[in-house]
Coordinates of N, CA and C in Angstrom, one line a residue:
M1 N -4.2 15.0 2.1 CA -4.9 14.3 3.2 C -6.0 15.2 3.7
K2 N -7.2 14.7 3.9 CA -8.3 15.4 4.5 C -9.0 14.6 5.6
E3 N -9.4 15.3 6.7 CA -10.1 14.6 7.7 C -11.6 14.6 7.4
I4 N -12.2 13.4 7.5 CA -13.6 13.2 7.3 C -14.3 13.3 8.6
Q5 N -15.2 14.4 8.7 CA -15.9 14.6 10.0 C -17.2 13.8 9.9
D6 N -17.1 12.5 10.1 CA -18.3 11.6 10.0 C -18.1 10.4 11.0
R7 N -18.6 10.6 12.2 CA -18.4 9.6 13.2 C -19.2 8.3 12.9
E8 N -20.3 8.5 12.2 CA -21.1 7.3 11.8 C -20.3 6.4 10.8
L9 N -19.7 7.1 9.8 CA -18.9 6.3 8.9 C -17.7 5.6 9.6
L10 N -17.1 6.4 10.5 CA -15.9 5.8 11.3 C -16.4 4.6 12.0
S11 N -17.5 4.6 12.7 CA -18.1 3.5 13.5 C -18.4 2.3 12.5
R12 N -18.9 2.7 11.3 CA -19.2 1.6 10.4 C -18.0 0.8 10.0
Y13 N -16.9 1.6 9.7 CA -15.6 0.9 9.4 C -15.1 0.0 10.5
L14 N -15.2 0.5 11.7 CA -14.8 -0.3 12.9 C -15.6 -1.6 13.0
R15 N -16.9 -1.5 12.7 CA -17.7 -2.7 12.7 C -17.4 -3.7 11.6
E16 N -17.3 -3.1 10.4 CA -17.0 -3.9 9.2 C -15.7 -4.7 9.3
H17 N -14.7 -4.1 9.9 CA -13.4 -4.7 10.0 C -13.1 -5.3 11.3
R18 N -14.1 -5.4 12.2 CA -14.0 -6.0 13.5 C -12.9 -5.4 14.3
L19 N -12.9 -4.0 14.3 CA -11.9 -3.3 15.1 C -12.4 -2.7 16.3
E20 N -13.7 -2.9 16.6 CA -14.3 -2.3 17.8 C -13.6 -2.6 19.1
T21 N -13.2 -3.9 19.2 CA -12.5 -4.3 20.5 C -11.0 -4.0 20.5
V22 N -10.5 -3.7 19.3 CA -9.0 -3.3 19.2 C -8.8 -2.0 19.9
F23 N -9.7 -1.0 19.7 CA -9.6 0.3 20.3 C -10.6 0.4 21.4
N24 N -10.2 0.6 22.6 CA -11.1 0.6 23.8 C -11.8 1.9 23.9
E25 N -12.7 2.0 24.9 CA -13.5 3.2 25.0 C -12.7 4.5 25.2
A26 N -11.5 4.4 25.9 CA -10.7 5.5 26.1 C -10.0 6.0 24.8
L27 N -9.7 5.1 23.9 CA -9.1 5.4 22.6 C -10.1 5.9 21.6
N28 N -11.3 5.4 21.7 CA -12.3 5.7 20.6 C -12.5 7.2 20.3
P29 N -12.6 8.1 21.3 CA -12.9 9.5 21.0 C -11.7 10.1 20.3
H30 N -10.5 9.5 20.3 CA -9.3 10.1 19.7 C -9.1 9.5 18.3
L31 N -9.9 8.7 17.8 CA -9.8 8.2 16.5 C -10.3 9.2 15.5
S32 N -9.6 9.3 14.4 CA -10.0 10.2 13.3 C -10.1 9.4 12.0
L33 N -10.9 9.9 11.0 CA -11.0 9.2 9.7 C -10.4 10.2 8.7
F34 N -9.4 9.7 7.9 CA -8.7 10.5 6.9 C -8.9 9.9 5.5
S35 N -9.0 10.8 4.5 CA -9.0 10.4 3.1 C -7.8 10.9 2.4
F36 N -7.3 10.0 1.5 CA -6.2 10.4 0.6 C -6.6 10.1 -0.8
E37 N -6.2 11.0 -1.7 CA -6.5 10.9 -3.1 C -5.6 9.9 -3.8
Q38 N -6.0 9.4 -5.0 CA -5.2 8.5 -5.7 C -3.9 9.2 -6.1
G39 N -2.7 8.5 -5.8 CA -1.4 9.1 -6.1 C -0.9 9.9 -5.0
E40 N -1.6 10.2 -3.9 CA -1.2 11.0 -2.8 C -0.2 10.2 -1.9
M41 N 0.8 10.9 -1.4 CA 1.8 10.2 -0.5 C 1.2 10.2 0.9
I42 N 1.1 9.1 1.5 CA 0.6 8.9 2.9 C 1.7 9.2 3.9
C43 N 2.9 8.6 3.6 CA 4.1 8.9 4.4 C 5.3 8.6 3.6
S44 N 6.4 9.2 4.0 CA 7.7 9.0 3.3 C 8.8 8.5 4.2
R45 N 9.6 7.7 3.7 CA 10.7 7.1 4.4 C 11.6 8.2 5.0
G46 N 11.9 8.1 6.3 CA 12.7 9.0 7.0 C 12.0 10.2 7.7
E47 N 10.7 10.3 7.4 CA 9.9 11.4 8.1 C 9.6 11.0 9.5
P48 N 9.4 11.9 10.4 CA 9.0 11.6 11.8 C 7.6 10.9 11.8
A49 N 7.4 10.0 12.6 CA 6.1 9.2 12.7 C 5.3 9.8 13.9
H50 N 4.1 10.2 13.6 CA 3.2 10.7 14.7 C 1.9 9.9 14.8
Y51 N 1.5 9.3 13.7 CA 0.2 8.6 13.7 C 0.3 7.1 13.4
L52 N -0.6 6.4 14.0 CA -0.8 5.0 13.6 C -2.1 5.0 12.7
Y53 N -1.9 4.5 11.5 CA -3.0 4.5 10.5 C -3.5 3.0 10.3
V54 N -4.8 2.9 10.1 CA -5.4 1.6 9.8 C -6.1 1.8 8.4
L55 N -5.7 1.1 7.4 CA -6.3 1.2 6.1 C -7.7 0.4 6.1
V56 N -8.8 1.1 5.8 CA -10.1 0.5 5.9 C -10.8 0.6 4.5
K57 N -10.3 1.4 3.6 CA -10.8 1.4 2.2 C -9.7 1.8 1.2
G58 N -9.7 1.1 0.1 CA -8.8 1.5 -1.0 C -7.5 0.6 -1.0
K59 N -6.6 1.0 -1.8 CA -5.3 0.2 -2.0 C -4.1 1.2 -1.9
I60 N -3.1 0.7 -1.2 CA -1.9 1.4 -1.1 C -0.7 0.7 -1.6
K61 N 0.4 1.4 -2.0 CA 1.6 0.9 -2.5 C 2.7 1.2 -1.5
I62 N 3.5 0.2 -1.1 CA 4.6 0.3 -0.1 C 5.9 0.0 -0.8
Y63 N 6.8 0.9 -0.7 CA 8.1 0.7 -1.3 C 9.2 1.3 -0.5
T64 N 10.4 0.8 -0.7 CA 11.6 1.2 0.1 C 12.7 1.8 -0.8
S65 N 13.7 2.3 -0.2 CA 14.8 2.9 -1.0 C 16.1 2.4 -0.5
S66 N 17.1 2.2 -1.3 CA 18.4 1.7 -0.9 C 19.3 2.9 -0.7
A67 N 20.5 2.7 -0.1 CA 21.5 3.8 0.2 C 21.9 4.4 -1.1
E68 N 21.8 3.7 -2.3 CA 22.2 4.3 -3.5 C 21.1 5.1 -4.2
G69 N 19.9 5.2 -3.5 CA 18.8 6.0 -4.0 C 17.9 5.2 -4.9
K70 N 18.1 3.9 -5.1 CA 17.2 3.1 -5.9 C 16.0 2.7 -5.0
T71 N 14.8 2.5 -5.7 CA 13.6 2.1 -5.0 C 13.2 0.7 -5.4
L72 N 12.5 0.0 -4.5 CA 12.0 -1.3 -4.8 C 10.7 -1.5 -4.2
I73 N 9.7 -1.9 -5.0 CA 8.4 -2.1 -4.4 C 8.4 -3.3 -3.5
L74 N 7.7 -3.1 -2.4 CA 7.6 -4.2 -1.4 C 6.3 -5.0 -1.6
C75 N 5.2 -4.2 -1.7 CA 3.9 -4.8 -1.9 C 2.8 -3.8 -2.1
F76 N 1.6 -4.3 -2.5 CA 0.4 -3.5 -2.5 C -0.5 -4.1 -1.4
K77 N -1.2 -3.2 -0.7 CA -2.0 -3.7 0.4 C -3.4 -3.1 0.3
T78 N -4.4 -4.0 0.7 CA -5.8 -3.6 0.8 C -6.2 -3.9 2.3
P79 N -7.4 -3.4 2.6 CA -7.8 -3.5 4.1 C -7.9 -5.0 4.5
V80 N -7.5 -5.2 5.8 CA -7.1 -4.3 6.8 C -5.5 -4.3 6.8
E81 N -4.9 -3.1 6.8 CA -3.5 -3.0 6.9 C -3.1 -1.8 7.8
V82 N -2.0 -1.9 8.5 CA -1.6 -0.9 9.5 C -0.4 -0.2 9.0
I83 N -0.3 1.1 9.1 CA 0.8 1.9 8.7 C 1.3 2.7 10.0
G84 N 2.5 2.6 10.3 CA 3.1 3.3 11.5 C 3.2 2.4 12.7
D85 N 2.9 1.1 12.6 CA 2.9 0.2 13.8 C 4.4 0.0 14.3
I86 N 5.2 -0.4 13.3 CA 6.6 -0.6 13.7 C 7.3 0.7 14.2
E87 N 6.9 1.8 13.6 CA 7.5 3.1 14.0 C 7.0 3.4 15.5
Y88 N 5.7 3.1 15.7 CA 5.2 3.3 17.1 C 5.9 2.5 18.1
I89 N 6.1 1.2 17.8 CA 6.7 0.3 18.8 C 8.2 0.7 19.0
R90 N 8.9 1.0 17.9 CA 10.3 1.3 18.0 C 10.6 2.8 18.3
E91 N 9.6 3.6 18.2 CA 9.7 5.0 18.4 C 10.7 5.6 17.4
S92 N 10.5 5.2 16.1 CA 11.5 5.5 15.1 C 10.8 6.4 14.0
D93 N 11.6 6.8 13.0 CA 11.0 7.5 11.9 C 10.4 6.5 10.9
I94 N 9.7 7.0 9.9 CA 9.0 6.2 8.9 C 10.0 5.3 8.2
V95 N 9.7 4.0 8.2 CA 10.6 3.0 7.6 C 10.5 2.9 6.1
N96 N 9.2 2.9 5.6 CA 9.0 2.7 4.1 C 8.0 3.8 3.6
T97 N 8.1 4.1 2.4 CA 7.2 5.1 1.7 C 5.9 4.4 1.4
V98 N 4.8 5.1 1.6 CA 3.5 4.6 1.3 C 2.7 5.6 0.5
E99 N 2.1 5.1 -0.6 CA 1.3 5.9 -1.6 C 0.0 5.3 -1.8
A100 N -1.0 6.2 -2.0 CA -2.4 5.7 -2.3 C -2.5 5.4 -3.8
V101 N -2.9 4.1 -4.1 CA -3.1 3.7 -5.5 C -4.4 4.1 -6.0
S102 N -5.4 4.0 -5.1 CA -6.8 4.4 -5.4 C -7.2 5.4 -4.3
P103 N -8.4 6.0 -4.3 CA -8.9 6.8 -3.2 C -8.9 5.9 -1.9
V104 N -8.3 6.5 -0.9 CA -8.1 5.7 0.4 C -8.8 6.3 1.6
H105 N -9.3 5.5 2.5 CA -9.8 5.9 3.8 C -8.9 5.2 4.8
M106 N -8.5 6.0 5.8 CA -7.7 5.4 6.9 C -8.1 6.0 8.2
I107 N -8.2 5.1 9.2 CA -8.5 5.5 10.6 C -7.1 5.8 11.2
G108 N -7.0 7.0 11.8 CA -5.7 7.4 12.4 C -5.9 7.8 13.8
I109 N -4.8 7.5 14.6 CA -4.8 7.9 16.0 C -3.3 8.3 16.3
H110 N -3.2 9.5 17.0 CA -1.9 10.0 17.4 C -1.2 9.1 18.4
H111 N 0.1 9.0 18.3 CA 0.9 8.1 19.2 C 0.7 8.5 20.7
R112 N 0.5 9.8 21.0 CA 0.4 10.1 22.4 C -0.8 9.5 23.0
W113 N -1.9 9.3 22.3 CA -3.1 8.7 22.8 C -2.9 7.2 22.9
L114 N -2.2 6.6 22.0 CA -1.9 5.2 22.1 C -1.1 4.9 23.3
K115 N -0.1 5.7 23.6 CA 0.8 5.5 24.8 C 0.0 5.7 26.1
K116 N -0.9 6.7 26.0 CA -1.7 7.0 27.3 C -2.7 5.9 27.6
Y117 N -3.5 5.5 26.5 CA -4.6 4.6 26.8 C -4.5 3.2 26.2
G118 N -3.5 2.9 25.4 CA -3.4 1.6 24.7 C -2.3 0.7 25.1
N119 N -1.3 1.2 25.9 CA -0.2 0.3 26.2 C -0.5 -0.9 26.9
D120 N -1.6 -0.9 27.7 CA -2.0 -2.1 28.5 C -3.3 -2.8 27.9
H121 N -3.7 -2.4 26.7 CA -4.9 -2.9 26.2 C -4.6 -4.2 25.3
A122 N -4.9 -5.3 25.9 CA -4.5 -6.6 25.3 C -4.9 -6.8 23.8
P123 N -6.2 -6.5 23.5 CA -6.7 -6.7 22.1 C -5.9 -5.9 21.1
L124 N -5.5 -4.6 21.5 CA -4.7 -3.8 20.6 C -3.3 -4.3 20.4
L125 N -2.7 -4.7 21.5 CA -1.3 -5.3 21.5 C -1.3 -6.6 20.7
R126 N -2.3 -7.4 20.8 CA -2.4 -8.6 20.0 C -2.5 -8.3 18.5
F127 N -3.4 -7.4 18.2 CA -3.6 -6.9 16.8 C -2.3 -6.4 16.2
L128 N -1.6 -5.6 16.9 CA -0.3 -5.1 16.4 C 0.7 -6.2 16.3
L129 N 0.7 -7.1 17.2 CA 1.7 -8.2 17.1 C 1.5 -9.1 15.9
E130 N 0.2 -9.3 15.6 CA -0.1 -10.1 14.4 C 0.3 -9.4 13.1
I131 N 0.0 -8.1 13.1 CA 0.4 -7.3 11.9 C 1.9 -7.2 11.7
I132 N 2.6 -6.9 12.8 CA 4.0 -6.7 12.7 C 4.7 -8.1 12.4
T133 N 4.3 -9.2 12.9 CA 4.8 -10.5 12.6 C 4.8 -10.8 11.1
Q134 N 3.6 -10.5 10.5 CA 3.4 -10.7 9.1 C 4.4 -9.8 8.3
K135 N 4.5 -8.5 8.8 CA 5.4 -7.6 8.0 C 6.8 -8.1 8.1
F136 N 7.3 -8.5 9.2 CA 8.7 -9.0 9.3 C 8.9 -10.2 8.4
Y137 N 7.9 -11.1 8.3 CA 8.0 -12.2 7.5 C 8.1 -11.8 6.0
I138 N 7.3 -10.9 5.6 CA 7.3 -10.4 4.2 C 8.6 -9.7 3.9
D139 N 9.1 -8.8 4.8 CA 10.3 -8.1 4.6 C 11.5 -8.9 4.5
S140 N 11.6 -10.0 5.3 CA 12.7 -10.9 5.3 C 12.8 -11.8 4.1
N141 N 11.7 -12.0 3.4 CA 11.7 -12.9 2.3 C 11.4 -12.3 0.9
F142 N 10.8 -11.1 0.9 CA 10.2 -10.6 -0.3 C 11.3 -10.2 -1.4
S143 N 12.3 -9.4 -1.0 CA 13.2 -8.9 -2.0 C 13.8 -10.0 -2.9
S144 N 14.4 -11.1 -2.3 CA 14.9 -12.2 -3.0 C 13.8 -13.0 -3.7
F145 N 12.7 -13.1 -3.1 CA 11.6 -13.9 -3.7 C 11.1 -13.1 -4.9
N146 N 11.0 -11.8 -4.8 CA 10.5 -11.0 -6.0 C 11.4 -11.1 -7.2
L147 N 12.7 -11.0 -6.9 CA 13.7 -11.0 -8.0 C 13.9 -12.4 -8.7
M148 N 13.3 -13.4 -8.1 CA 13.4 -14.7 -8.7 C 12.4 -14.9 -9.9
Y149 N 11.4 -14.0 -9.9 CA 10.5 -14.0 -11.0 C 11.0 -13.2 -12.2
P150 N 10.7 -13.7 -13.4 CA 11.1 -12.9 -14.6 C 10.4 -11.6 -14.7
V151 N 11.0 -10.7 -15.4 CA 10.5 -9.3 -15.5 C 9.0 -9.3 -16.0
E152 N 8.7 -10.3 -16.9 CA 7.4 -10.3 -17.5 C 6.3 -10.5 -16.4
V153 N 6.6 -11.4 -15.4 CA 5.7 -11.6 -14.3 C 5.6 -10.4 -13.4
R154 N 6.8 -9.8 -13.1 CA 6.8 -8.6 -12.3 C 6.1 -7.5 -12.9
L155 N 6.3 -7.3 -14.2 CA 5.6 -6.1 -14.8 C 4.1 -6.4 -14.9
A156 N 3.7 -7.6 -15.2 CA 2.2 -7.9 -15.3 C 1.6 -7.7 -13.9
S157 N 2.2 -8.2 -12.9 CA 1.7 -8.0 -11.5 C 1.7 -6.6 -11.1
Y158 N 2.7 -5.8 -11.5 CA 2.7 -4.4 -11.1 C 1.6 -3.6 -11.8
L159 N 1.4 -3.9 -13.1 CA 0.4 -3.2 -13.9 C -1.0 -3.5 -13.3
L160 N -1.3 -4.8 -13.0 CA -2.6 -5.1 -12.4 C -2.8 -4.5 -11.1
S161 N -1.7 -4.3 -10.3 CA -1.9 -3.7 -9.0 C -2.1 -2.2 -9.1
V162 N -1.4 -1.5 -10.0 CA -1.6 0.0 -10.1 C -2.9 0.3 -10.9
F163 N -3.4 -0.6 -11.7 CA -4.6 -0.2 -12.4 C -5.9 -0.6 -11.7
C164 N -5.8 -1.4 -10.6 CA -7.0 -1.9 -10.0 C -7.1 -1.6 -8.5
D165 N -8.3 -1.4 -8.0 CA -8.4 -1.1 -6.6 C -8.6 -2.4 -5.7
E166 N -9.0 -2.3 -4.5 CA -9.0 -3.4 -3.6 C -10.1 -4.5 -4.0
S167 N -11.1 -4.0 -4.8 CA -12.1 -4.9 -5.3 C -11.8 -5.5 -6.7
D168 N -10.6 -5.2 -7.2 CA -10.1 -5.6 -8.5 C -10.9 -4.9 -9.6
N169 N -11.4 -3.7 -9.3 CA -12.0 -2.9 -10.3 C -11.0 -1.9 -10.9
L170 N -11.0 -1.6 -12.2 CA -10.1 -0.7 -12.8 C -10.3 0.7 -12.2
V171 N -9.2 1.3 -11.7 CA -9.3 2.7 -11.2 C -8.4 3.6 -12.0
R172 N -7.7 3.1 -13.0 CA -6.8 3.9 -13.8 C -6.9 3.4 -15.2
G173 N -7.2 4.3 -16.1 CA -7.3 3.9 -17.5 C -6.0 3.8 -18.3
Q174 N -5.1 4.7 -17.9 CA -3.8 4.8 -18.6 C -2.7 5.0 -17.6
L175 N -1.5 4.6 -18.0 CA -0.3 4.9 -17.2 C 0.7 5.7 -18.1
S176 N 1.1 6.9 -17.6 CA 2.0 7.7 -18.4 C 3.3 7.1 -18.6
T177 N 3.9 7.1 -19.8 CA 5.2 6.5 -20.0 C 6.3 7.3 -19.3
T178 N 6.0 8.5 -18.8 CA 7.0 9.3 -18.0 C 7.2 8.6 -16.6
H179 N 6.4 7.6 -16.3 CA 6.5 6.9 -15.0 C 7.3 5.6 -15.2
L180 N 7.7 5.3 -16.4 CA 8.3 4.0 -16.6 C 9.7 3.8 -15.9
M181 N 10.4 4.9 -15.8 CA 11.7 4.8 -15.0 C 11.4 4.4 -13.6
D182 N 10.4 5.1 -13.0 CA 10.0 4.7 -11.6 C 9.5 3.2 -11.6
A183 N 8.8 2.8 -12.6 CA 8.3 1.5 -12.6 C 9.4 0.5 -12.7
A184 N 10.4 0.8 -13.5 CA 11.6 -0.1 -13.7 C 12.3 -0.2 -12.3
N185 N 12.5 0.9 -11.6 CA 13.2 0.8 -10.3 C 12.3 0.0 -9.3
L186 N 11.0 0.2 -9.3 CA 10.2 -0.4 -8.4 C 10.1 -1.9 -8.5
I187 N 10.2 -2.4 -9.8 CA 10.2 -3.9 -9.9 C 11.6 -4.5 -10.1
G188 N 12.6 -3.6 -10.0 CA 14.0 -4.2 -9.9 C 14.5 -4.6 -11.3
T189 N 14.4 -3.7 -12.3 CA 14.9 -4.0 -13.6 C 15.4 -2.7 -14.3
S190 N 16.1 -2.9 -15.4 CA 16.5 -1.7 -16.1 C 15.4 -1.1 -17.0
Y191 N 15.6 0.2 -17.2 CA 14.6 0.9 -18.1 C 14.6 0.3 -19.5
R192 N 15.7 0.0 -20.0 CA 15.8 -0.6 -21.3 C 15.1 -1.9 -21.4
H193 N 15.4 -2.8 -20.4 CA 14.7 -4.1 -20.4 C 13.2 -4.0 -20.2
L194 N 12.8 -3.0 -19.4 CA 11.4 -2.8 -19.2 C 10.7 -2.4 -20.5
N195 N 11.3 -1.6 -21.3 CA 10.8 -1.2 -22.6 C 10.7 -2.4 -23.5
R196 N 11.6 -3.3 -23.5 CA 11.6 -4.4 -24.3 C 10.4 -5.3 -24.0
V197 N 10.1 -5.5 -22.7 CA 9.0 -6.3 -22.2 C 7.7 -5.6 -22.6
I198 N 7.6 -4.3 -22.5 CA 6.4 -3.6 -22.9 C 6.1 -3.8 -24.4
Q199 N 7.2 -3.7 -25.2 CA 7.0 -3.9 -26.6 C 6.5 -5.3 -26.9
K200 N 7.0 -6.3 -26.1 CA 6.6 -7.7 -26.3 C 5.1 -7.8 -25.9
F201 N 4.7 -7.2 -24.8 CA 3.3 -7.2 -24.4 C 2.4 -6.6 -25.4
C202 N 2.9 -5.5 -26.0 CA 2.1 -4.8 -27.1 C 1.9 -5.7 -28.3
S203 N 3.0 -6.4 -28.7 CA 2.9 -7.2 -29.9 C 2.0 -8.4 -29.6
E204 N 1.9 -8.9 -28.3 CA 1.0 -10.0 -28.0 C -0.4 -9.5 -27.7
G205 N -0.7 -8.2 -27.8 CA -2.0 -7.7 -27.6 C -2.4 -7.5 -26.2
L206 N -1.5 -7.6 -25.2 CA -1.8 -7.4 -23.8 C -1.9 -5.9 -23.5
L207 N -1.0 -5.1 -24.1 CA -1.0 -3.7 -23.8 C -1.1 -2.9 -25.1
Q208 N -1.4 -1.6 -25.0 CA -1.3 -0.7 -26.1 C -0.6 0.5 -25.7
R209 N 0.4 1.0 -26.5 CA 1.2 2.1 -26.2 C 1.0 3.2 -27.2
T210 N 0.3 4.3 -26.8 CA 0.0 5.4 -27.8 C 0.1 6.7 -27.1
R211 N 0.7 7.7 -27.8 CA 0.7 9.1 -27.3 C 1.2 9.3 -25.9
G212 N 2.2 8.5 -25.5 CA 2.8 8.7 -24.2 C 2.1 8.0 -23.1
F213 N 1.2 7.1 -23.4 CA 0.5 6.3 -22.4 C 0.4 4.8 -22.7
I214 N 0.3 4.1 -21.6 CA 0.1 2.6 -21.7 C -1.2 2.2 -21.2
T215 N -2.0 1.4 -22.0 CA -3.3 1.0 -21.6 C -3.4 -0.5 -21.7
I216 N -4.1 -1.1 -20.7 CA -4.3 -2.5 -20.7 C -5.4 -2.9 -21.8
K217 N -5.0 -3.8 -22.7 CA -6.0 -4.2 -23.7 C -6.6 -5.6 -23.4
D218 N -5.8 -6.4 -22.8 CA -6.2 -7.8 -22.5 C -5.9 -8.1 -21.0
R219 N -6.9 -7.7 -20.2 CA -6.7 -7.9 -18.7 C -6.6 -9.4 -18.3
E220 N -7.4 -10.2 -19.0 CA -7.3 -11.7 -18.6 C -6.0 -12.2 -19.0
G221 N -5.4 -11.8 -20.2 CA -4.1 -12.3 -20.6 C -3.0 -11.8 -19.7
L222 N -3.2 -10.6 -19.2 CA -2.2 -10.0 -18.3 C -2.2 -10.8 -17.0
S223 N -3.4 -11.1 -16.6 CA -3.6 -11.9 -15.3 C -3.0 -13.3 -15.5
A224 N -3.2 -13.9 -16.7 CA -2.6 -15.2 -16.9 C -1.0 -15.1 -16.9
M225 N -0.5 -14.0 -17.4 CA 0.9 -13.8 -17.4 C 1.5 -13.7 -16.0
A226 N 0.7 -13.0 -15.2 CA 1.1 -12.8 -13.8 C 1.0 -14.1 -13.0
G227 N 0.1 -15.0 -13.4 CA -0.2 -16.2 -12.6 C -0.9 -15.9 -11.4
H228 N -0.3 -15.6 -10.3 CA -0.9 -15.0 -9.1 C -0.1 -13.7 -8.9
N229 N -0.8 -12.7 -8.4 CA -0.1 -11.4 -8.3 C 0.9 -11.4 -7.1
I230 N 2.2 -11.4 -7.5 CA 3.2 -11.5 -6.5 C 3.3 -10.3 -5.5
Y231 N 2.7 -9.2 -5.9 CA 2.8 -8.0 -5.0 C 1.6 -7.9 -4.0
E232 N 0.6 -8.8 -4.1 CA -0.5 -8.7 -3.2 C -0.8 -9.9 -2.5

């Protein structure tokens, strides 16, 4: 994570995403702009929460872990999305792990400034309510909804999500096969079954697997397989 010392760029993001009224004049001086590299961890489940982040550029991956240590992908998010809102309201540790899929810019503000200047600011409270309501809806329905789809759809959706940024441009040319165990856990299937589906996709010309990497060969065909991306 790096802080971007550019107030003009920060102001532009606030205008573009209609966030100027969300953060009042007292909060504005305490806003910071942060950048995260592709693959960088933004926050991890169980860590103390100190900041509220607003995603204004790029794509992030949100996933959770079970008591048995298994992981399951919840969703991929593009602007505008908030990280740390539930933790701020509940005063709890980080609930889910968040990772940058592409280069990411986030507006961040420390909880102490939110408590001091934002607790009575109606536009901010309304904004957080809308975001949190949507998250609870997704959280209560997604796990069972996700597992209703066949692995072919889940894998196609996952690959499209990790290969593309928020504008649907390719940001990754290859995926290392060393990450396949993680991918299997994230989409809720076994490593063996995932390999069978990858072999099927390769035989159908959707993917190519060479020298320890997987490459998308037919993006349109993969999109057709996914139907609509269930993770976004």
